[in-house]
């Protein structure tokens, strides 16, 4: 007779990439409609029945949360899908972005998430991104000395996070920094999604996303854009850097709001020296109108 644990294991094995995206890409929390766009028809009901998902109601919406057996499958014995509105807003924004880019192709989605540092339950995600960047620099015979120093520092911070997470010591030391790095940017919902070196123009192109989870004001969005640009240029300053930034928001971006944000961005220290053409072609403001499209008419300001 097949035990429940064996049945759960078999279901996860059969939908391995789906559950990987749910855990590492979305933090184990996902709107029902977004999860079901990724899954085969009727799968979610089977997962609920065998205890791999549980439901949480939010008005007329249903939220799916990964259960303990899913986390244990990936070796995350101390993790769980802690539900909060803020985490759901972040998860649903990421899911929408992945859907738009990868058209629900799980293979491409996994590869895209692995290239970025926007991963949940992965303290080394920032280190992994820097190591990939170092390999890219070395491949093109670029000076990677500064990147090695940055990577070593991020590795120590990743170890600090892991030690505190598993409770090694209540007073475990955290190696703080006075300058922005991928850890501090992630704390502000700024992530890197991809990087490539254009050898024909001798330019390192790095792409970042800013997640507007908190309905930020225009000036706060401007500050995040400027911070992302300036910080990433500093990190990879051994070469000429062009930073492309996508701002994703649950709100719409009306024309007047877009114009106001872009006018303010041009006045920041990060963009003042750059041409208008450069600024307008490296910043994208993407509003998803989630109140209507995802949250059954619930106004975003009522969720925050």
Coordinates of C-alpha atoms in Angstrom, one line a residue:
X1 CA 0.0 0.0 0.0
X2 CA 1.3 3.5 -1.0
X3 CA 1.8 5.8 2.0
X4 CA 0.7 9.4 1.9
X5 CA 4.4 10.5 2.1
X6 CA 5.2 8.3 -1.0
X7 CA 2.2 9.7 -2.8
X8 CA 3.3 13.2 -2.1
X9 CA 6.8 12.5 -3.2
X10 CA 5.5 11.0 -6.5
X11 CA 3.3 14.1 -7.2
X12 CA 6.2 16.5 -6.6
X13 CA 8.5 14.3 -8.8
X14 CA 5.9 14.5 -11.5
X15 CA 5.7 18.3 -11.3
X16 CA 9.2 19.1 -10.2
X17 CA 9.7 22.3 -12.1
X18 CA 6.3 23.6 -11.1
X19 CA 7.0 23.2 -7.4
X20 CA 10.6 24.5 -7.9
X21 CA 9.1 27.8 -9.3
X22 CA 6.5 27.9 -6.5
X23 CA 9.2 27.6 -3.8
X24 CA 12.3 29.4 -5.1
X25 CA 10.6 31.7 -7.6
X26 CA 7.5 32.7 -5.6
X27 CA 8.4 32.0 -2.0
X28 CA 5.8 29.2 -1.7
X29 CA 2.9 31.7 -2.0
X30 CA 0.9 32.2 -5.2
X31 CA -2.5 33.4 -6.3
X32 CA -4.6 30.4 -7.4
X33 CA -5.2 31.9 -10.9
X34 CA -1.5 32.4 -11.4
X35 CA -0.6 28.9 -10.1
X36 CA -3.2 27.3 -12.3
X37 CA -1.8 29.1 -15.4
X38 CA 1.4 27.3 -14.7
X39 CA 0.0 23.9 -13.9
X40 CA -1.8 21.3 -16.0
X41 CA -5.6 21.5 -15.9
X42 CA -7.0 20.0 -12.7
X43 CA -3.5 19.5 -11.1
X44 CA -4.0 22.0 -8.3
X45 CA -7.0 20.0 -7.0
X46 CA -4.9 16.9 -6.8
X47 CA -2.2 18.7 -5.0
X48 CA -4.7 20.1 -2.5
X49 CA -6.1 16.6 -1.9
X50 CA -2.7 15.0 -1.1
X51 CA -1.7 17.9 1.1
X52 CA 1.0 19.6 -1.0
X53 CA -1.0 22.9 -1.2
X54 CA -3.2 24.6 1.3
X55 CA -5.7 27.4 0.7
X56 CA -6.0 30.9 2.1
X57 CA -8.9 33.2 1.3
X58 CA -8.5 36.9 0.4
X59 CA -11.8 38.4 -0.4
X60 CA -13.0 36.6 -3.5
X61 CA -9.4 35.5 -4.2
X62 CA -7.8 32.2 -3.3
X63 CA -4.1 32.0 -2.4
X64 CA -2.2 28.7 -2.6
X65 CA 0.6 28.0 -0.1
X66 CA 3.2 25.2 -0.4
X67 CA 3.1 22.8 2.6
X68 CA 5.9 21.3 4.7
X69 CA 6.4 18.2 2.5
X70 CA 7.2 20.5 -0.5
X71 CA 9.9 22.4 1.4
X72 CA 11.3 19.1 2.8
X73 CA 11.6 17.7 -0.7
X74 CA 14.0 20.5 -1.5
X75 CA 15.9 20.0 1.8
X76 CA 14.4 23.2 3.4
X77 CA 13.5 21.6 6.7
X78 CA 13.3 24.9 8.6
X79 CA 11.4 26.8 5.9
X80 CA 7.7 27.4 5.5
X81 CA 5.4 29.5 3.4
X82 CA 4.6 32.2 5.8
X83 CA 1.6 34.1 4.5
X84 CA 1.5 37.8 4.5
X85 CA -0.1 40.4 2.2
X86 CA 3.2 41.9 1.5
X87 CA 4.7 38.6 0.5
X88 CA 1.7 37.9 -1.7
X89 CA 2.1 41.2 -3.4
X90 CA 5.7 40.5 -4.1
X91 CA 5.0 36.9 -5.3
X92 CA 2.2 37.9 -7.6
X93 CA 4.3 40.7 -9.1
X94 CA 7.1 38.3 -9.8
X95 CA 4.7 35.7 -11.2
X96 CA 3.2 38.4 -13.6
X97 CA 6.7 39.4 -14.8
X98 CA 7.7 35.7 -15.4
X99 CA 4.4 35.1 -17.2
X100 CA 5.0 38.1 -19.5
X101 CA 8.6 37.1 -20.3
X102 CA 8.4 33.3 -20.4
X103 CA 4.7 32.7 -21.4
X104 CA 4.4 30.1 -18.7
X105 CA 7.1 27.9 -20.2
X106 CA 8.4 26.3 -17.0
X107 CA 11.8 25.3 -18.5
X108 CA 12.6 28.9 -19.5
X109 CA 11.2 30.2 -16.3
X110 CA 13.5 28.1 -14.2
X111 CA 16.5 29.1 -16.3
X112 CA 15.5 32.8 -16.0
X113 CA 15.1 32.7 -12.2
X114 CA 18.4 30.9 -11.8
X115 CA 20.2 33.7 -13.8
X116 CA 18.8 36.3 -11.4
X117 CA 19.2 36.9 -7.7
X118 CA 15.5 37.2 -7.0
X119 CA 15.3 33.8 -5.4
X120 CA 13.6 32.8 -2.1
X121 CA 15.2 30.5 0.5
X122 CA 18.6 30.9 -1.2
X123 CA 21.0 33.0 0.8
X124 CA 23.7 32.3 -1.9
X125 CA 21.6 33.7 -4.8
X126 CA 23.5 37.0 -4.6
X127 CA 26.9 35.2 -4.5
X128 CA 25.8 33.0 -7.4
X129 CA 25.0 36.0 -9.6
X130 CA 28.4 37.6 -8.8
X131 CA 30.2 34.3 -9.6
X132 CA 28.4 34.2 -13.0
X133 CA 29.5 37.8 -13.6
X134 CA 33.1 36.9 -12.7
X135 CA 33.1 34.0 -15.2
X136 CA 31.7 36.4 -17.9
X137 CA 34.5 38.9 -17.1
X138 CA 37.2 36.2 -17.2
X139 CA 35.8 34.9 -20.5
X140 CA 36.3 38.3 -22.0
X141 CA 39.7 38.9 -20.3
X142 CA 38.4 41.7 -18.1
X143 CA 39.7 42.7 -14.7
X144 CA 37.6 40.7 -12.1
X145 CA 39.6 41.7 -9.0
X146 CA 36.9 44.0 -7.6
X147 CA 34.2 41.4 -8.3
X148 CA 36.2 38.7 -6.4
X149 CA 36.4 41.0 -3.4
X150 CA 32.6 41.7 -3.7
X151 CA 31.9 38.0 -4.1
X152 CA 33.9 37.1 -1.0
X153 CA 32.1 39.7 1.1
X154 CA 28.7 38.5 -0.2
X155 CA 29.6 34.9 0.6
X156 CA 30.4 35.9 4.2
X157 CA 27.0 37.7 4.5
X158 CA 25.3 34.6 3.0
X159 CA 26.9 32.5 5.7
X160 CA 25.7 35.0 8.3
X161 CA 22.1 34.7 7.0
X162 CA 22.2 30.9 6.9
X163 CA 23.6 30.7 10.5
X164 CA 20.9 32.9 11.8
X165 CA 18.2 31.1 9.9
X166 CA 19.0 27.6 11.4
X167 CA 19.6 29.1 14.8
X168 CA 23.2 28.3 15.2
X169 CA 23.6 31.2 17.6
X170 CA 21.2 33.8 18.8
X171 CA 24.0 36.3 18.6
X172 CA 25.6 35.2 15.3
X173 CA 27.7 38.0 13.9
X174 CA 26.4 39.8 10.8
X175 CA 29.1 41.4 8.6
X176 CA 27.5 44.8 7.8
X177 CA 28.5 47.1 5.0
X178 CA 28.5 50.8 4.6
X179 CA 27.9 50.6 0.8
X180 CA 25.2 49.1 -1.3
X181 CA 25.5 45.5 -2.4
X182 CA 23.2 42.9 -3.8
X183 CA 21.9 42.0 -0.3
X184 CA 21.1 45.6 0.6
X185 CA 19.5 46.2 -2.8
X186 CA 17.3 43.1 -2.4
X187 CA 16.1 44.4 0.9
X188 CA 14.7 47.3 -1.0
X189 CA 13.1 45.0 -3.6
X190 CA 15.8 45.7 -6.2
X191 CA 17.2 42.7 -8.0
X192 CA 19.4 41.9 -11.0
X193 CA 17.8 39.7 -13.6
X194 CA 20.5 39.2 -16.2
X195 CA 23.9 40.4 -17.4
X196 CA 25.9 40.1 -20.6
X197 CA 29.0 41.6 -22.1
X198 CA 28.8 43.2 -25.5
X199 CA 32.3 42.8 -26.9
X200 CA 31.6 44.7 -30.1
X201 CA 31.0 47.9 -28.0
X202 CA 33.0 46.9 -24.9
X203 CA 30.0 47.4 -22.7
X204 CA 28.8 45.3 -19.8
X205 CA 25.0 45.4 -19.9
X206 CA 23.2 44.5 -16.6
X207 CA 19.4 44.4 -16.2
X208 CA 17.7 45.1 -12.9
X209 CA 14.1 45.0 -11.7
X210 CA 12.5 47.3 -9.1
X211 CA 9.4 45.8 -7.5
X212 CA 6.9 48.4 -6.2
X213 CA 5.3 46.2 -3.5
X214 CA 4.4 49.2 -1.3
X215 CA 2.7 51.7 -3.7
X216 CA 5.8 53.9 -3.5
X217 CA 5.4 57.6 -4.1
X218 CA 6.9 59.1 -7.4
X219 CA 9.9 60.3 -5.5
X220 CA 10.5 57.0 -3.8
X221 CA 10.4 55.2 -7.1
X222 CA 12.8 57.8 -8.5
X223 CA 15.1 57.1 -5.6
X224 CA 15.0 53.3 -6.2
X225 CA 15.8 53.7 -9.9
X226 CA 18.7 56.1 -9.2
X227 CA 20.0 53.8 -6.4
X228 CA 19.9 50.7 -8.7
X229 CA 21.7 52.5 -11.5
X230 CA 24.4 54.1 -9.3
X231 CA 25.0 50.9 -7.2
X232 CA 25.4 48.6 -10.1
X233 CA 27.6 51.0 -12.0
X234 CA 29.9 51.1 -9.0
X235 CA 29.9 47.3 -8.5
X236 CA 31.0 46.7 -12.1
X237 CA 33.1 49.8 -12.5
X238 CA 36.1 48.0 -14.0
X239 CA 34.3 48.3 -17.4
X240 CA 31.8 50.6 -19.1
X241 CA 28.4 49.7 -17.7
X242 CA 24.9 50.2 -19.0
X243 CA 22.1 49.5 -16.5
X244 CA 18.7 48.7 -17.8
X245 CA 15.9 49.0 -15.2
X246 CA 12.3 47.7 -15.2
X247 CA 10.0 49.0 -12.6
X248 CA 7.1 46.7 -11.9
X249 CA 4.0 47.9 -10.1
X250 CA 0.6 46.5 -9.2
X251 CA -0.8 50.0 -10.2
X252 CA -1.2 51.5 -13.6
X253 CA 1.3 54.2 -14.6
X254 CA -0.8 57.0 -16.2
X255 CA 0.9 59.2 -18.6
X256 CA 1.2 62.2 -16.2
X257 CA 2.8 59.9 -13.6
X258 CA 5.3 58.4 -16.1
X259 CA 6.3 61.9 -17.2
X260 CA 6.7 63.1 -13.7
X261 CA 8.9 60.1 -12.7
X262 CA 11.1 60.4 -15.7
X263 CA 11.6 64.2 -15.3
X264 CA 12.6 63.6 -11.7
X265 CA 15.0 60.7 -12.7
X266 CA 16.8 63.0 -15.2
X267 CA 17.7 65.3 -12.3
X268 CA 19.3 62.6 -10.1
X269 CA 23.1 62.3 -9.7
X270 CA 22.9 58.9 -11.5
X271 CA 21.2 60.2 -14.6
X272 CA 22.1 63.9 -14.8
X273 CA 25.3 63.2 -16.8
X274 CA 23.5 60.9 -19.2
X275 CA 21.6 61.9 -22.3
X276 CA 17.8 62.0 -22.5
X277 CA 18.0 59.2 -25.1
X278 CA 20.0 57.0 -22.8
X279 CA 17.6 57.6 -19.9
X280 CA 14.4 57.0 -21.9
X281 CA 15.8 53.8 -23.5
X282 CA 17.1 52.1 -20.3
X283 CA 14.2 52.7 -17.9
X284 CA 10.8 51.0 -18.4
X285 CA 7.8 51.6 -16.1
X286 CA 5.5 48.6 -16.2
X287 CA 2.1 48.9 -14.5
X288 CA 0.1 45.7 -14.3
X289 CA -3.3 47.1 -13.1
X290 CA -3.5 44.2 -10.7
X291 CA -6.6 45.4 -8.9
X292 CA -8.6 44.5 -12.0
X293 CA -6.5 41.7 -13.5
X294 CA -5.4 39.8 -10.4
X295 CA -7.2 40.8 -7.2
X296 CA -10.9 40.7 -8.2
X297 CA -11.4 44.5 -7.9
X298 CA -9.6 45.0 -4.5
X299 CA -7.9 48.3 -4.6
X300 CA -4.1 48.0 -4.0
X301 CA -4.1 50.6 -1.3
X302 CA -6.5 48.5 0.7
X303 CA -4.1 45.6 0.7
X304 CA -1.1 47.5 2.0

